[in-house]
Short mmCIF file of C-alpha atoms and ligand atoms in Angstrom, two decimals:
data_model
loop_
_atom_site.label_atom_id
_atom_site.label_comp_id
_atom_site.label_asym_id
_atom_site.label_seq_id
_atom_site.Cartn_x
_atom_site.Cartn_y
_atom_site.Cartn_z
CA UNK A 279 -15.21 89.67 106.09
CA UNK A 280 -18.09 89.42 108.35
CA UNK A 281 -18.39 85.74 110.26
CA UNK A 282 -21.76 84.90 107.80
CA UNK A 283 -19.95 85.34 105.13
CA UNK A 284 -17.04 83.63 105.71
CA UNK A 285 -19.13 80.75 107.47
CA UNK A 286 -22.94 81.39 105.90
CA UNK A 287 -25.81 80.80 108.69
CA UNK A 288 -24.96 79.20 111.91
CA UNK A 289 -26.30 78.90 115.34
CA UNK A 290 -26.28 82.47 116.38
CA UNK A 291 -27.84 83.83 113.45
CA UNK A 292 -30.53 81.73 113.11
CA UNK A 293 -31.23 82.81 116.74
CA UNK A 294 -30.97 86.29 116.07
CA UNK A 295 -33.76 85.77 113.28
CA UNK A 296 -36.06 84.60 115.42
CA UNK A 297 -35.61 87.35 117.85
CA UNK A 298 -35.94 89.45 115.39
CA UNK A 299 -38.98 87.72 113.92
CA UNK A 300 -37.29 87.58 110.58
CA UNK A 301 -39.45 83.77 109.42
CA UNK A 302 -36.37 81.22 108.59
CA UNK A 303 -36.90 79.19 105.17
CA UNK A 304 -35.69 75.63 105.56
CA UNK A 305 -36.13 73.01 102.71
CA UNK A 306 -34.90 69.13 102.42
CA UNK A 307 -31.83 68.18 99.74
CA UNK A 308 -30.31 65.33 98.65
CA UNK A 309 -27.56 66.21 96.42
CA UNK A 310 -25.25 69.22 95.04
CA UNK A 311 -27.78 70.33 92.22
CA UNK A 312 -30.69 71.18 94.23
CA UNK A 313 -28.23 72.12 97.10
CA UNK A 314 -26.99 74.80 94.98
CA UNK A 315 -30.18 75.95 93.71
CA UNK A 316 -31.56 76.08 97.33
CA UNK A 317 -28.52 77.92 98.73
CA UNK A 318 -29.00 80.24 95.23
CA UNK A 319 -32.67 81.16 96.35
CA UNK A 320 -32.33 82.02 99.84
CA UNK A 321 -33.31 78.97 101.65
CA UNK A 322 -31.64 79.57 105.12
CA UNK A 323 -31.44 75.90 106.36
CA UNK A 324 -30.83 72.56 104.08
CA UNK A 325 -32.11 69.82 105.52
CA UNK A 326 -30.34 66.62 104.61
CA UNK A 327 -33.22 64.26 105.96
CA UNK A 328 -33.59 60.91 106.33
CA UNK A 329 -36.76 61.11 104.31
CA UNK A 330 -34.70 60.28 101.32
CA UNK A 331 -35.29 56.92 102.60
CA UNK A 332 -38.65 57.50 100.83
CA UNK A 333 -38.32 60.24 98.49
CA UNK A 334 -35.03 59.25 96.85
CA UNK A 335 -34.46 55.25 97.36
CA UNK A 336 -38.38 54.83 97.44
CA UNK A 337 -38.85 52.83 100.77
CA UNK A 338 -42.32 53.12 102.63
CA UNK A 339 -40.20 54.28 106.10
CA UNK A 340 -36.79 56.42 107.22
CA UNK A 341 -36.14 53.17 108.95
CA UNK A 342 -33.48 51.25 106.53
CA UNK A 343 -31.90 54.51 105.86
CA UNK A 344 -27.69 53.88 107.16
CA UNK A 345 -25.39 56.11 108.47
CA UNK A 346 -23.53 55.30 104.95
CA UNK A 347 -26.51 56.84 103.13
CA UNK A 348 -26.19 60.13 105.13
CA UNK A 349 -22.89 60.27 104.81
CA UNK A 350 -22.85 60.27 101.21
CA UNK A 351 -25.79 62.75 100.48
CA UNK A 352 -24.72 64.64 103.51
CA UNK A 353 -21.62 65.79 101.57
CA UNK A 354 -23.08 66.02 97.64
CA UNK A 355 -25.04 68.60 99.55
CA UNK A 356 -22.43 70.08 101.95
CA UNK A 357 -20.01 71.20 98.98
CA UNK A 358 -22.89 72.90 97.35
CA UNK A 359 -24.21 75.34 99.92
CA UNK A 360 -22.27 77.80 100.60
CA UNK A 361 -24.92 80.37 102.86
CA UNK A 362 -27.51 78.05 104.03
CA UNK A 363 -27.01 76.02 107.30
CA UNK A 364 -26.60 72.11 106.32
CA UNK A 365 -28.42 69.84 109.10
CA UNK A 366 -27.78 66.30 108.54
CA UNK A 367 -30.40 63.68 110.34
CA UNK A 368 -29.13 61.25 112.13
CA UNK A 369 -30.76 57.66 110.85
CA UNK A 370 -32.66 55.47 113.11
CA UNK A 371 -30.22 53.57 115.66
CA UNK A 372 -27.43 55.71 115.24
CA UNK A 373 -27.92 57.29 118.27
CA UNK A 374 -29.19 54.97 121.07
CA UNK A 375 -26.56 55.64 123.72
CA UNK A 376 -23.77 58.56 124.32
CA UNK A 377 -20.93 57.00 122.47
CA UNK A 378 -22.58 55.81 119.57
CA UNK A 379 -24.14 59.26 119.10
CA UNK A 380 -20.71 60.78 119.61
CA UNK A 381 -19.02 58.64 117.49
CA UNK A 382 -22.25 58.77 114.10
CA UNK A 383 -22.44 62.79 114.84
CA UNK A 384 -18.51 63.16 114.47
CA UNK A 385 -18.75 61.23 111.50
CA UNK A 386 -21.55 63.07 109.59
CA UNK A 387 -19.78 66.06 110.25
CA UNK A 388 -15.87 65.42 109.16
CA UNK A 389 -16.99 63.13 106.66
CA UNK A 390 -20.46 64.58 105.48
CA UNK A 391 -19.83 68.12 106.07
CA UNK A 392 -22.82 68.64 108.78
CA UNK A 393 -22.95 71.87 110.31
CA UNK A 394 -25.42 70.81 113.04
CA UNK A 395 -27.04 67.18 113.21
CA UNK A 396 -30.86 66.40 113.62
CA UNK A 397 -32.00 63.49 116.20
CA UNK A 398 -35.84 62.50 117.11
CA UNK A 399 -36.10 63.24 120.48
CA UNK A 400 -38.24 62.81 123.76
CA UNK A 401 -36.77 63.82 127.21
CA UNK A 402 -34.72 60.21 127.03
CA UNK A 403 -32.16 61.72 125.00
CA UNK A 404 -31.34 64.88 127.10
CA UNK A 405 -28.27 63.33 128.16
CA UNK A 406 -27.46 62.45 124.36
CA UNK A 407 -27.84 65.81 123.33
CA UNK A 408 -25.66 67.59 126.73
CA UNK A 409 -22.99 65.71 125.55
CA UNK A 410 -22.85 66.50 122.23
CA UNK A 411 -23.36 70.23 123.11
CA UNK A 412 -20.77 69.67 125.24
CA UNK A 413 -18.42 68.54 122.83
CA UNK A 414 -19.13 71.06 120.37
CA UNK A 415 -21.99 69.17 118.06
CA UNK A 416 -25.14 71.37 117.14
CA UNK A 417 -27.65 69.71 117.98
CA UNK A 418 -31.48 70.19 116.11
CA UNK A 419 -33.95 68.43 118.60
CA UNK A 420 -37.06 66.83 116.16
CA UNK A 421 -40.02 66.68 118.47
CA UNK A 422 -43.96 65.62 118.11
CA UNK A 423 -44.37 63.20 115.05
CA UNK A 424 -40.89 60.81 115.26
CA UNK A 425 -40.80 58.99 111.94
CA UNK A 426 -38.06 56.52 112.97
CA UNK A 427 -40.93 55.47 115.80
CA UNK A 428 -43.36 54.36 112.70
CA UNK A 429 -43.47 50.64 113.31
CA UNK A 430 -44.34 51.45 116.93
CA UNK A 431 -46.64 54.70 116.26
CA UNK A 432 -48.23 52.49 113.28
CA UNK A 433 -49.04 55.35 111.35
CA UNK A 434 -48.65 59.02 110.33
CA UNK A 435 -50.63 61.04 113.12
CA UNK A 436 -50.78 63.65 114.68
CA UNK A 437 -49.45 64.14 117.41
CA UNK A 438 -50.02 66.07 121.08
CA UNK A 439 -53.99 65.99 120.77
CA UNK A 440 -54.92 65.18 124.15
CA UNK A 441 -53.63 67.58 127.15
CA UNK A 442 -51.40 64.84 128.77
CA UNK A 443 -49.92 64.11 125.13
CA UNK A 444 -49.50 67.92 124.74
CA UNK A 445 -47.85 68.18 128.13
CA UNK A 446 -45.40 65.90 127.57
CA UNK A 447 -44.19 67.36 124.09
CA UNK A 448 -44.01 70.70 125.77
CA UNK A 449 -41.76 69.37 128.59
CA UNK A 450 -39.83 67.40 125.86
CA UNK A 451 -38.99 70.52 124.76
CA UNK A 452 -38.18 72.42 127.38
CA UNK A 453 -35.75 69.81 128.36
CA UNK A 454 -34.19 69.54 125.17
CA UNK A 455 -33.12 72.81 125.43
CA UNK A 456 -32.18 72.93 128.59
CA UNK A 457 -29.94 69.93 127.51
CA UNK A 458 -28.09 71.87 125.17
CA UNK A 459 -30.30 71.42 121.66
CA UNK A 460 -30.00 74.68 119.13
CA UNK A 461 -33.01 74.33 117.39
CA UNK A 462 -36.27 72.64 117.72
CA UNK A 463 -37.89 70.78 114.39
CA UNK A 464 -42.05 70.17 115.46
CA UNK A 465 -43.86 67.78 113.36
CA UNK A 466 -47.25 67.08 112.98
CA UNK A 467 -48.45 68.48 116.26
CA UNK A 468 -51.50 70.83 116.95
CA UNK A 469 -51.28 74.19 116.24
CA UNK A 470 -52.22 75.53 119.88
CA UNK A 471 -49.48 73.41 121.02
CA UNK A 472 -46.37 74.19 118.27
CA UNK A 473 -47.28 77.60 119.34
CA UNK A 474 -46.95 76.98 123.12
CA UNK A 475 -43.73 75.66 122.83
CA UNK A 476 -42.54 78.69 120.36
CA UNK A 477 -43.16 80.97 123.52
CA UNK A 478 -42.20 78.71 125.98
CA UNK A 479 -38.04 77.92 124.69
CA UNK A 480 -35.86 80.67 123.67
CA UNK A 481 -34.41 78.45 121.02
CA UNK A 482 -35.79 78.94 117.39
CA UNK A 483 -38.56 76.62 116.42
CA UNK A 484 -39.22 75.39 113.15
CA UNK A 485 -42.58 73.14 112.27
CA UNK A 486 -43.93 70.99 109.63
CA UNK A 487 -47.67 70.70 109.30
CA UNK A 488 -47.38 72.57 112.97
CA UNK A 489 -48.97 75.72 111.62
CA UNK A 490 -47.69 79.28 111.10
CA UNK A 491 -46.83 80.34 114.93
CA UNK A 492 -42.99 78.74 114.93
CA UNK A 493 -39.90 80.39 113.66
CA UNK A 494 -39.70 79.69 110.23
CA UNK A 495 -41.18 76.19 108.20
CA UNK A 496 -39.79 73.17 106.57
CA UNK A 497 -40.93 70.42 103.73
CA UNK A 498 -39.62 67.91 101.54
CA UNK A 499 -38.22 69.10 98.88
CA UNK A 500 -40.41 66.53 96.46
CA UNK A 501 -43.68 68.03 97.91
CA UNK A 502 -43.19 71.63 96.66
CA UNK A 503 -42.01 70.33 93.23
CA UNK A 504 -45.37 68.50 93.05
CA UNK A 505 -42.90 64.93 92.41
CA UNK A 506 -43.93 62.84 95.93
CA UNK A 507 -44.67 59.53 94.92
CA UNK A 508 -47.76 58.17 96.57
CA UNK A 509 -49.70 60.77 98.53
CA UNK A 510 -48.18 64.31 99.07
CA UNK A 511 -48.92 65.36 103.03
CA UNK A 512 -51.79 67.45 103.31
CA UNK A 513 -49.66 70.10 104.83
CA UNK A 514 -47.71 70.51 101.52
CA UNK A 515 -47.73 72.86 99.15
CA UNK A 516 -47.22 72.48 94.70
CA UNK A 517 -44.81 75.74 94.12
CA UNK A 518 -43.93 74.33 90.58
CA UNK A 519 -46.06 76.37 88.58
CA UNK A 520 -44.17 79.64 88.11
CA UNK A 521 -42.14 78.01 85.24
CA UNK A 522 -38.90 76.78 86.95
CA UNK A 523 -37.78 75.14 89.56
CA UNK A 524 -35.47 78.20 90.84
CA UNK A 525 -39.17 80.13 90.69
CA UNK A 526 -41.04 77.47 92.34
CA UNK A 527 -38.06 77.70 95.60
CA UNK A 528 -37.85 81.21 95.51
CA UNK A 529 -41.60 81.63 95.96
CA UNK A 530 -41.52 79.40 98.85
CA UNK A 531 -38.84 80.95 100.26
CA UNK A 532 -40.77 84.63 99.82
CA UNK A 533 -43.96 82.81 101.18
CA UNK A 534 -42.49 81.73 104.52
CA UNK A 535 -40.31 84.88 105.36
CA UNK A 536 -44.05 86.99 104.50
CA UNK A 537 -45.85 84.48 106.27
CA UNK A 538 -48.36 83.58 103.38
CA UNK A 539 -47.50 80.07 104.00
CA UNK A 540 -48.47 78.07 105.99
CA UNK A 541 -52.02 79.68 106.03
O1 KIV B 81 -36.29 63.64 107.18
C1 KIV B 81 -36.84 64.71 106.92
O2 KIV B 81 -36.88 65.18 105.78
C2 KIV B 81 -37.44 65.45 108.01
C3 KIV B 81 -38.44 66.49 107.62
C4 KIV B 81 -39.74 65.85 107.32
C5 KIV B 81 -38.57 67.54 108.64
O3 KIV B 81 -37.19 65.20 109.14
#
């Protein structure tokens, strides 16, 4: 039995992909129906975010979202996919010093089933992130627009427009993996720039609204199904209107391994 079978996608895989320029499909979940349907269609990496902070308990912010909350969708979703990679986000002050992190990543994985865990991250948390590498945690570095910063960022924007701005994502990033981090998540940063940093690391890079040059894409679940309350991000994309929802994820799964999305 080869080791994907046996384990589905993990770290090395994912890397080969991108070396092999094979696009990887990644896609948020909440729970074990639209895990299975995800894992069913090909989607490569499950993304237990904390965005179900707004798409599933309908707050305006990731911020009240608690380390109880992952847990619990964190392992509707785990028992469900059975190829896909499940990354579990770690919620906002769950990992503001070495222990802490330690002791919240440990926890998402025994108890939530987490295969690798996803922090926001500037250079600050290199050390974080060595010692979880260290300790065997995979670690998905989430770079450019940091949600859990909203009450300080005061908004939705993107991010890295001027060069100094740019600059310091792209050392970010080269730091992170340097401390250990497995995969890179870009949000909301200029394309020039997600690009950049796709050359620059050797780690697979995966964007949202970051344009088409990164390793593979990501969205919320909600925004392909057309079903975002409030306003959908510009960066989205409806897939609901082949006639089911397996359609609709299969699609996006065929448009980001083709590159026809994002355009
Ligand atoms: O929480 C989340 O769903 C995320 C995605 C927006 C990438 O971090």
């Amino acid at each position: 039995m080869s080791l994907e079978a046996s384990y589905g996608i993990g770290v090395r895989e994912l890397s080969a992909m991108s070396k092999r320029g094979e696009k990887i499909a990644c896609l948020t979940a909440y729970d074990a129906s639209f895990a299975q349907v995800l894992d069913q269609a090909g989607v490569d990496i499950i993304l237990v975010g904390d965005s179900l902070g707004m798409v599933i308990q309908g707050h305006n912010s990731t911020v009240s979202v608690s380390m109880d909350d992952m847990i619990y969708h964190s392992s509707c979703v785990s028992l469900m996919s059975k190829r896909a990679l499940v990354v579990v986000d770690m919620p906002f002050m769950s990992y503001s010093n070495i222990d802490q992190a330690l002791f919240n990543a440990t926890r998402l994985m025994q108890e939530g089933g987490a295969q690798m865990v996803k922090l926001e991250a500037t250079q600050r948390q290199s050390e974080i992130i060595e010692e979880m590498s260290a300790c065997g945690i995979p670690v998905c570095a989430h770079l450019g627009l940091r949600p859990q910063y909203i009450h300080k960022l005061g908004g939705y924007q993107r991010q890295g427009k001027d060069i100094e701005a740019a600059e310091d994502i792209l050392q970010d990033a080269i730091s992170l993996e340097k401390a250990g981090a497995d995969l890179l998540l870009v949000e909301c940063i200029t394309h020039p720039l997600a690009a950049k940093i796709q050359q620059t690391v050797s780690i697979p890079v995966i964007g949202i609204g970051a344009g088409k040059d990164c390793d593979g894409q990501i969205l919320v679940l909600q925004d392909i199904l057309g079903i975002t309350a409030g306003k959908t991000p510009s960066f989205a994309k409806n897939y609901l209107t082949s006639g089911s929802i397996q359609m609709a994820i299969e699609d996006y799964v065929a448009e980001v391994k083709s590159g026809a999305f994002p355009r």
